[in-house]
Each structure stands twice: as structure tokens, then as C-alpha cells.
Amino acid sequence: DPKIIQKPKYLVAVTGSEKILICEQYLGHNAMYWYRQSAKKPLEFMFSYSYQKLMDNQTASSRFQPQSSKKNHLDLQITALKPDDSATYFCASSPRTDEQYFGPGTRLTVL
Amino acid sequence: GDSVTQTEGPVTVSESESLIINCTYSATSIAYPNLFWYVRYPGEGLQLLLKVITAGQKGSSRGFEATYNKETTSFHLQKASVQESDSAVYYCAPLATSSGQKLVFGQGTILKVYL
């Protein structure tokens, strides 16, 4: 059974719209993260949460807003979508300061 | 800023040959000695291959080893004898000293092993 679930797997959106990427982890971890990988670029850290509190934000734009409704959830809301937002978004989690486990990703295409 | 540089791929090797994938990183904000190698096999997600989280430790897994060199800020990945099933994309990812446990990824190295 998958331990980190990301939904949807693929997502197509139009410029200017708003989407929410879902992430749930069933590993019992207290820390959760979002990363992004754009075409031909390395995986890039976006946010980290610990015990549902924001720890670090490396995203310049306020259009990206994490939402943690439960301890094992960290969704990512993206508003006013742009074509440059097209990327694969990965959710990850970790027990504390140990290795991070990654979800399968959501591939977002903005037209 | 934080940066990680890996061997440019694709790297193509014959089965049973040895392999080394280089990884070097900027030392300004990396949380020594928290260093990781991740791997993505075809059609699968990103998974941890090995880690070094204690000074002096050598990470190893599935026949792969990684040796940390603090002086050269390098964390190269090696395997003595590769198999076709090792064909994948390999990512070096040291941990940065931000407050949020940020992994800094290299660009990834595609490895192709042929029979």
C-alpha cells in the first residue's frame, strides 16, 4: 500500500485558475514538505512543516499556499496559475531530522 | 547559495563494470554530515538509496557506497559491479542548514547499464 498519497496524478489547468494538490502520508511522520521539479531543472524545495506549523518557505510567490488541516495532510493551493508553474510537485515526509520519503508526484500542466 | 553538482549524464556502462557518480556541493549552508543519495527507477517514484548522518560513517545499500569528504565537500557514489537493474536516475541531496530540513538536490545523473 502506498504510504504517501498524492492526488491527482496528472492535472491540467488554464492560466489564471486555481488548483489544490493533495498530499496524505500514512507513515506517522511529524514533518512534511513540498518540492517542485520543472523541466530540465533539479528538484527544488518549496515548504516544510513540522507538527502542522510552517518551518521554512523558499517560495517567492504568495500564490503558493500550503494547507495543513490534519497532522498527516499537507495540501498545496496554487492561485492565479501561470504556464511557468507547470512542473511535477512532490510531497515528502520525515520522522524528524532523518531521511525524507517522497510521494509519487502530481504533474501539473498550465495552458 | 546552495548548489549541488553531479556527473553529467547519461552515464553508460557495461554490466559488471565499476561505477562512480561524482557529487560536490557548496559548503556554506550544508548540514554536515547529513547527506543522501536518492534513486528513481523507471516508472517508479523517488526513493532513498543511502544516507550518511553520522560523522565518519560510510553509507551503503544494494552494493552502492558513498564516501564523504569534508575537505572537498564531495559525496561520490560508487559500485564495484553494476547490474542492468541499476539503470535509473541518481540524485545527490545534502541537507541544508535551514530551519526546515531542506534537501538540496543535484540535477540527477541518468545511468544506463547494458548487457
Coordinates of C-alpha atoms in Angstrom, one line a residue:
Chain A
D1 CA 0.0 0.0 0.0
P2 CA 1.3 3.5 -0.8
K3 CA 2.4 5.3 2.3
I4 CA 2.3 8.8 0.7
I5 CA -0.6 9.6 -1.5
Q6 CA -0.7 12.5 -3.9
K7 CA -3.8 13.4 -5.8
P8 CA -4.3 13.9 -8.6
K9 CA -1.5 12.2 -10.5
Y10 CA -2.0 14.5 -13.5
L11 CA -3.6 17.9 -13.6
V12 CA -4.2 20.3 -16.5
A13 CA -5.3 23.8 -15.7
V14 CA -5.8 27.1 -17.6
T15 CA -3.8 30.2 -16.9
G16 CA -5.4 32.3 -14.1
S17 CA -7.2 29.4 -12.5
E18 CA -6.7 27.9 -9.0
K19 CA -5.9 24.3 -8.1
I20 CA -5.2 22.3 -4.9
L21 CA -2.7 19.5 -4.8
I22 CA -3.5 16.9 -2.2
C23 CA -0.9 15.1 -0.1
E24 CA -1.6 12.5 2.7
Q25 CA 1.0 10.4 4.5
Y26 CA 0.5 7.3 6.5
L27 CA 3.9 6.9 7.9
G28 CA 3.2 8.6 11.2
H29 CA 5.7 11.4 10.4
N30 CA 5.6 14.8 12.0
A31 CA 7.3 16.8 9.3
M32 CA 6.0 17.3 5.7
Y33 CA 7.4 19.0 2.7
W34 CA 6.7 20.2 -0.8
Y35 CA 9.2 20.1 -3.6
R36 CA 8.9 21.0 -7.3
Q37 CA 10.7 19.8 -10.4
S38 CA 10.3 21.9 -13.6
A39 CA 11.5 20.6 -16.9
K40 CA 15.3 20.1 -17.0
K41 CA 15.8 21.6 -13.5
P42 CA 16.7 19.9 -10.2
L43 CA 14.1 19.2 -7.6
E44 CA 13.6 22.4 -5.7
F45 CA 12.5 22.8 -2.1
M46 CA 9.3 24.8 -1.5
F47 CA 8.0 24.4 2.0
S48 CA 8.5 22.5 5.2
Y49 CA 6.0 21.9 8.0
S50 CA 6.6 20.4 11.4
Y51 CA 3.6 19.5 13.7
Q52 CA 1.4 21.4 11.2
K53 CA 3.4 24.6 11.6
L54 CA 5.4 26.3 8.8
M55 CA 9.1 25.9 9.3
D56 CA 10.6 27.2 6.1
N57 CA 9.3 28.8 3.0
Q58 CA 11.6 29.1 -0.1
T59 CA 8.9 30.1 -2.5
A60 CA 9.0 33.7 -3.6
S61 CA 5.4 33.8 -4.7
S62 CA 2.4 34.1 -2.3
R63 CA 0.4 32.3 -4.9
F64 CA 1.6 29.1 -3.4
Q65 CA -0.1 28.4 0.0
P66 CA 0.3 25.1 1.9
Q67 CA -2.7 24.0 3.9
S68 CA -2.4 21.5 6.8
S69 CA -5.9 20.5 8.0
K70 CA -4.6 17.3 9.8
K71 CA -1.3 16.2 11.1
N72 CA -0.8 13.8 8.1
H73 CA -2.1 16.2 5.4
L74 CA -0.2 18.9 3.6
D75 CA -2.1 20.2 0.6
L76 CA -0.8 22.9 -1.7
Q77 CA -3.1 25.6 -3.1
I78 CA -1.9 27.4 -6.2
T79 CA -3.8 30.5 -7.3
A80 CA -3.6 32.6 -10.5
L81 CA -1.8 29.8 -12.3
K82 CA 0.8 30.6 -14.9
P83 CA 2.4 28.4 -17.6
D84 CA 5.7 28.7 -15.6
D85 CA 4.0 26.8 -12.8
S86 CA 4.0 23.7 -15.0
A87 CA 6.0 21.1 -13.1
T88 CA 5.8 17.9 -11.1
Y89 CA 5.1 18.7 -7.5
F90 CA 6.3 16.2 -4.9
C91 CA 5.2 15.9 -1.3
A92 CA 7.6 14.3 1.2
S93 CA 7.6 13.5 4.9
S94 CA 10.1 12.6 7.6
P95 CA 10.1 11.4 11.2
R96 CA 12.2 14.4 12.5
T97 CA 15.6 15.1 11.1
D98 CA 16.1 11.8 9.3
E99 CA 15.6 10.9 5.7
Q100 CA 12.6 12.2 3.7
Y101 CA 10.2 9.9 2.0
F102 CA 8.7 11.1 -1.3
G103 CA 5.3 10.7 -2.8
P104 CA 4.8 9.8 -6.5
G105 CA 4.2 13.4 -7.5
T106 CA 1.5 15.4 -9.3
R107 CA 2.3 16.5 -12.8
L108 CA 0.7 19.9 -13.4
T109 CA 0.4 21.4 -16.8
V110 CA -0.8 25.0 -17.1
L111 CA -2.1 26.0 -20.6
Chain B
G1 CA 23.7 30.0 -2.3
D2 CA 23.2 26.2 -2.0
S3 CA 24.2 24.2 -5.0
V4 CA 25.0 20.6 -5.9
T5 CA 26.8 19.4 -9.0
Q6 CA 26.7 15.8 -10.2
T7 CA 28.3 13.9 -13.0
E8 CA 26.7 14.9 -16.2
G9 CA 24.6 12.1 -17.7
P10 CA 23.8 9.9 -19.3
V11 CA 26.4 7.6 -18.0
T12 CA 26.5 4.3 -20.0
V13 CA 28.4 1.3 -18.6
S14 CA 28.5 -2.4 -19.3
E15 CA 27.2 -4.8 -16.8
S16 CA 29.7 -5.9 -14.2
E17 CA 31.8 -2.8 -14.7
S18 CA 32.5 -0.4 -11.9
L19 CA 30.7 2.9 -11.5
I20 CA 31.4 6.2 -9.9
I21 CA 29.0 9.2 -9.9
N22 CA 30.5 12.4 -8.6
C23 CA 28.7 14.8 -6.3
T24 CA 30.1 18.1 -5.0
Y25 CA 28.3 20.8 -3.2
S26 CA 28.7 24.3 -1.8
A27 CA 29.8 24.2 1.8
T28 CA 28.2 27.4 3.0
S29 CA 25.0 26.0 4.3
I30 CA 25.1 22.2 4.2
A31 CA 24.3 20.5 7.4
Y32 CA 27.3 18.2 7.7
P33 CA 27.1 15.3 7.8
N34 CA 23.5 14.8 6.6
L35 CA 24.0 13.6 3.1
F36 CA 21.7 11.4 1.0
W37 CA 21.5 9.7 -2.4
Y38 CA 18.1 9.1 -3.9
V39 CA 17.2 6.9 -6.9
R40 CA 14.3 6.8 -9.3
Y41 CA 13.9 3.6 -11.2
P42 CA 12.0 3.6 -14.5
G43 CA 8.3 4.0 -13.8
E44 CA 8.8 4.4 -10.0
G45 CA 8.9 7.2 -7.5
L46 CA 11.9 8.8 -5.8
Q47 CA 13.3 6.6 -3.1
L48 CA 16.2 6.8 -0.7
L49 CA 19.2 4.8 -1.7
L50 CA 21.6 5.5 1.1
K51 CA 22.5 8.1 3.7
V52 CA 25.3 9.4 5.9
I53 CA 24.1 11.1 9.0
T54 CA 26.9 10.5 11.4
A55 CA 30.5 11.8 11.0
G56 CA 32.8 9.1 9.8
Q57 CA 30.1 6.9 8.6
K58 CA 30.1 5.3 5.1
G59 CA 26.7 4.9 3.6
S60 CA 26.0 1.7 1.8
S61 CA 23.0 0.0 0.2
R62 CA 22.3 -2.5 -2.6
G63 CA 26.1 -2.7 -3.3
F64 CA 26.4 1.1 -3.6
E65 CA 28.7 3.0 -1.3
A66 CA 29.1 6.7 -0.7
T67 CA 32.1 8.3 0.9
Y68 CA 32.0 11.7 2.4
N69 CA 35.0 14.1 2.1
K70 CA 34.6 17.2 4.2
E71 CA 37.7 18.9 2.7
T72 CA 36.5 18.6 -0.9
T73 CA 32.8 18.8 0.1
S74 CA 32.1 15.7 -2.0
F75 CA 29.9 12.7 -1.6
H76 CA 30.6 10.4 -4.6
L77 CA 28.5 7.3 -5.3
Q78 CA 30.3 4.1 -6.2
K79 CA 29.6 0.5 -7.1
A80 CA 32.1 -2.2 -7.8
S81 CA 30.0 -4.2 -10.3
V82 CA 26.8 -2.7 -11.8
Q83 CA 23.8 -4.7 -13.0
E84 CA 21.3 -3.9 -15.7
S85 CA 18.7 -3.4 -12.9
D86 CA 20.7 -0.4 -11.6
S87 CA 19.7 1.6 -14.6
A88 CA 17.9 4.6 -13.1
V89 CA 18.4 8.3 -12.3
Y90 CA 20.5 9.0 -9.3
Y91 CA 20.2 12.2 -7.2
C92 CA 22.7 13.6 -4.7
A93 CA 20.9 15.5 -1.9
P94 CA 22.7 17.1 1.0
L95 CA 20.7 18.7 3.8
A96 CA 20.9 22.4 4.1
T97 CA 21.1 24.2 7.4
S98 CA 17.8 26.0 7.1
S99 CA 15.2 25.7 9.8
G100 CA 13.1 23.4 7.8
Q101 CA 15.2 20.4 6.8
K102 CA 15.6 21.4 3.2
L103 CA 17.2 18.9 0.9
V104 CA 19.3 20.4 -1.9
F105 CA 19.1 18.2 -5.0
G106 CA 21.6 17.8 -7.8
Q107 CA 20.4 17.7 -11.3
G108 CA 20.3 13.9 -11.4
T109 CA 22.5 11.5 -13.3
I110 CA 21.0 9.1 -15.7
L111 CA 22.7 5.7 -15.5
K112 CA 22.2 3.2 -18.3
V113 CA 23.7 -0.3 -17.9
Y114 CA 23.8 -2.6 -20.9
L115 CA 24.4 -6.3 -21.1

